[in-house]
Tab-separated table of C-alpha atoms in Angstrom:
chain	number	residue	atom	x	y	z
A	232	MET	CA	111.980	97.982	66.852
A	233	ARG	CA	111.307	100.973	68.131
A	234	VAL	CA	111.471	102.399	71.494
A	235	GLY	CA	109.528	105.389	73.009
A	236	PHE	CA	109.516	107.162	76.349
A	237	GLY	CA	106.800	108.852	78.250
A	238	TYR	CA	106.090	110.894	81.250
A	239	ASP	CA	103.138	112.799	82.627
A	240	VAL	CA	102.198	114.529	85.763
A	241	HIS	CA	99.187	116.350	87.462
A	242	PRO	CA	98.401	118.136	90.522
A	243	LEU	CA	96.451	116.563	93.150
A	244	ALA	CA	93.502	118.132	95.497
A	245	SER	CA	90.935	117.290	97.498
A	246	GLY	CA	88.557	114.377	95.895
A	247	ASN	CA	87.639	110.615	97.060
A	248	SER	CA	89.401	108.674	94.757
A	249	LEU	CA	92.497	108.484	92.536
A	250	THR	CA	91.735	107.515	89.225
A	251	LEU	CA	95.544	105.450	88.226
A	252	GLY	CA	95.901	102.916	85.292
A	253	GLY	CA	92.417	102.633	84.526
A	254	ILE	CA	90.970	101.982	87.892
A	255	HIS	CA	89.504	103.836	90.970
A	256	ILE	CA	91.589	104.195	94.065
A	257	PRO	CA	89.986	105.302	97.408
A	258	HIS	CA	91.862	108.539	98.662
A	259	THR	CA	91.436	111.796	100.282
A	260	GLN	CA	92.739	113.464	97.070
A	261	THR	CA	92.305	113.310	93.441
A	262	ALA	CA	94.516	114.392	90.250
A	263	VAL	CA	93.388	117.074	88.466
A	264	GLY	CA	93.351	117.668	84.459
A	265	HIS	CA	91.273	118.028	81.388
A	266	SER	CA	90.430	114.282	81.309
A	267	ASP	CA	90.481	111.576	83.884
A	268	ALA	CA	93.905	112.719	84.642
A	269	ASP	CA	95.396	109.196	84.752
A	270	VAL	CA	99.177	109.863	84.765
A	271	LEU	CA	99.990	106.044	84.264
A	272	ILE	CA	97.606	106.035	81.102
A	273	HIS	CA	98.770	109.475	79.497
A	274	ALA	CA	102.557	108.257	80.110
A	275	ILE	CA	101.820	105.101	78.384
A	276	ILE	CA	99.974	106.834	75.624
A	277	ASP	CA	103.247	109.004	75.019
A	278	ALA	CA	105.751	106.386	74.819
A	279	LEU	CA	103.478	104.464	72.485
A	280	LEU	CA	103.042	107.676	70.393
A	281	GLY	CA	106.704	108.526	70.597
A	282	ALA	CA	107.987	104.995	69.759
A	283	ALA	CA	105.816	105.498	66.349
A	284	GLY	CA	106.915	108.757	65.691
A	285	LEU	CA	103.352	110.235	66.280
A	286	ARG	CA	104.482	112.944	68.565
A	287	ASP	CA	102.503	113.086	71.857
A	288	ILE	CA	99.531	112.902	73.692
A	289	GLY	CA	98.829	116.581	73.669
A	290	THR	CA	98.933	116.609	69.634
A	291	GLN	CA	96.816	113.625	69.129
A	292	TYR	CA	94.217	114.275	72.267
A	293	PRO	CA	94.137	118.204	72.836
A	294	ASP	CA	92.936	119.791	75.848
A	295	SER	CA	91.704	122.363	74.099
A	296	SER	CA	89.207	120.004	72.768
A	297	ASP	CA	86.104	119.490	74.549
A	298	SER	CA	85.578	116.122	72.872
A	299	TYR	CA	88.585	115.067	75.595
A	300	LYS	CA	87.041	116.835	78.591
A	301	ASP	CA	86.601	114.107	81.348
A	302	ILE	CA	86.810	111.223	79.148
A	303	ASP	CA	88.119	108.110	80.355
A	304	SER	CA	91.562	107.734	79.566
A	305	LYS	CA	91.328	103.785	78.505
A	306	ILE	CA	89.411	105.103	75.444
A	307	LEU	CA	92.759	107.328	74.657
A	308	LEU	CA	94.629	104.262	75.207
A	309	GLY	CA	92.821	101.809	73.027
A	310	SER	CA	92.616	104.865	70.329
A	311	THR	CA	96.746	105.101	70.523
A	312	LEU	CA	97.187	101.643	70.096
A	313	ASP	CA	94.654	101.702	66.856
A	314	LYS	CA	96.563	104.441	65.744
A	315	ILE	CA	99.992	102.061	66.615
A	316	ARG	CA	98.502	99.129	64.649
A	317	GLU	CA	97.461	100.887	61.393
A	318	GLN	CA	101.016	101.712	60.831
A	319	GLY	CA	102.036	98.206	61.134
A	320	TYR	CA	103.576	97.841	64.660
A	321	THR	CA	103.097	95.414	67.388
A	322	LEU	CA	103.777	96.170	70.972
A	323	GLY	CA	106.467	94.117	72.613
A	324	ASN	CA	106.289	95.511	76.150
A	325	ILE	CA	105.928	98.282	78.563
A	326	ASP	CA	107.890	99.061	81.764
A	327	THR	CA	106.139	101.884	83.779
A	328	THR	CA	107.210	103.676	87.214
A	329	VAL	CA	104.267	105.669	89.240
A	330	CYS	CA	105.824	108.176	91.667
A	331	LEU	CA	102.961	109.000	94.550
A	332	GLU	CA	103.719	109.403	98.223
A	333	LYS	CA	99.814	107.750	99.122
A	334	PRO	CA	98.399	106.178	99.064
A	335	ALA	CA	100.413	103.004	98.820
A	336	ILE	CA	99.269	101.082	95.363
A	337	GLY	CA	101.247	98.038	95.364
A	338	SER	CA	98.124	96.095	96.129
A	339	TYR	CA	96.091	97.690	93.132
A	340	ILE	CA	98.991	96.936	90.690
A	341	PRO	CA	97.451	93.636	90.049
A	342	GLU	CA	93.977	95.244	89.281
A	343	MET	CA	95.517	98.163	87.515
A	344	GLN	CA	97.695	95.266	85.138
A	345	ALA	CA	94.516	93.456	84.211
A	346	ALA	CA	92.724	96.466	83.310
A	347	LEU	CA	95.648	98.281	80.858
A	348	CYS	CA	96.125	94.330	79.456
A	349	ALA	CA	92.606	94.500	78.471
A	350	VAL	CA	92.437	97.363	76.460
A	351	MET	CA	95.871	96.772	75.161
A	352	GLN	CA	95.304	93.162	74.234
A	353	ILE	CA	98.457	92.191	75.652
A	354	ARG	CA	99.432	89.407	78.153
A	355	PRO	CA	100.630	90.473	81.673
A	356	ASP	CA	104.182	89.568	81.054
A	357	GLN	CA	103.914	92.453	78.499
A	358	LEU	CA	103.421	94.897	81.420
A	359	SER	CA	105.063	95.911	84.091
A	360	ILE	CA	103.932	98.508	86.855
A	361	LYS	CA	106.395	99.730	89.255
A	362	ALA	CA	105.781	102.374	92.527
A	363	LYS	CA	107.647	104.624	94.022
A	364	THR	CA	107.092	107.674	96.711
A	365	GLY	CA	108.948	110.641	96.849
A	366	GLU	CA	110.908	109.859	100.270
A	367	GLY	CA	109.058	112.775	101.461
A	368	LEU	CA	111.087	115.506	98.955
A	369	GLY	CA	109.830	117.389	96.483
A	370	PHE	CA	106.021	117.916	95.032
A	371	ILE	CA	105.728	114.081	95.118
A	372	GLY	CA	106.609	113.575	98.851
A	373	ARG	CA	104.701	116.794	99.985
A	374	GLU	CA	101.697	115.092	97.970
A	375	GLU	CA	100.827	117.744	95.795
A	376	GLY	CA	101.409	115.636	92.542
A	377	VAL	CA	101.636	112.285	91.065
A	378	SER	CA	103.854	111.376	87.987
A	379	ALA	CA	104.432	108.484	86.172
A	380	TYR	CA	107.576	107.341	83.688
A	381	ALA	CA	106.694	104.811	80.828
A	382	VAL	CA	108.953	103.077	78.250
A	383	ALA	CA	107.511	101.072	75.318
A	384	LEU	CA	109.163	98.603	72.678
A	385	ILE	CA	106.919	98.501	69.365
A	386	TYR	CA	108.171	96.509	66.423
A	387	GLN	CA	107.261	95.567	62.628
A	388	ALA	CA	106.611	92.104	61.456
A	389	VAL	CA	108.780	91.382	59.061
């Protein structure tokens, strides 16, 4: 068994929707990044890559490459799962936390979970998505950014 930890952060800017967990959530701000800036998927990717000893998302999918400009992060997640499975690993479970002051995303979690489980070909009980605010503190509390944390367990069948 191997465990990996992932973290991602993106600034927020004026916009009309936030891409999070593979879905679009109506909001007055959007995350800014080279790809679609989906912090939840990026944290999951980093956790999976770390568990498999494949470094990080920037190494595998560099933001210096135009081929990843504005890419749907679900594509990167699918590619990451292919890399993990090519090494003989199976995904055990993933536990995540999204840190965002607004909007409240609790009602969107089942839709995010369904979208991500479909890409990763896992059961909903293998993916936990939690949401926290910044309680008005720091860049999260000031609504300047969004971050996510993820822990992934992978294993090789014996």
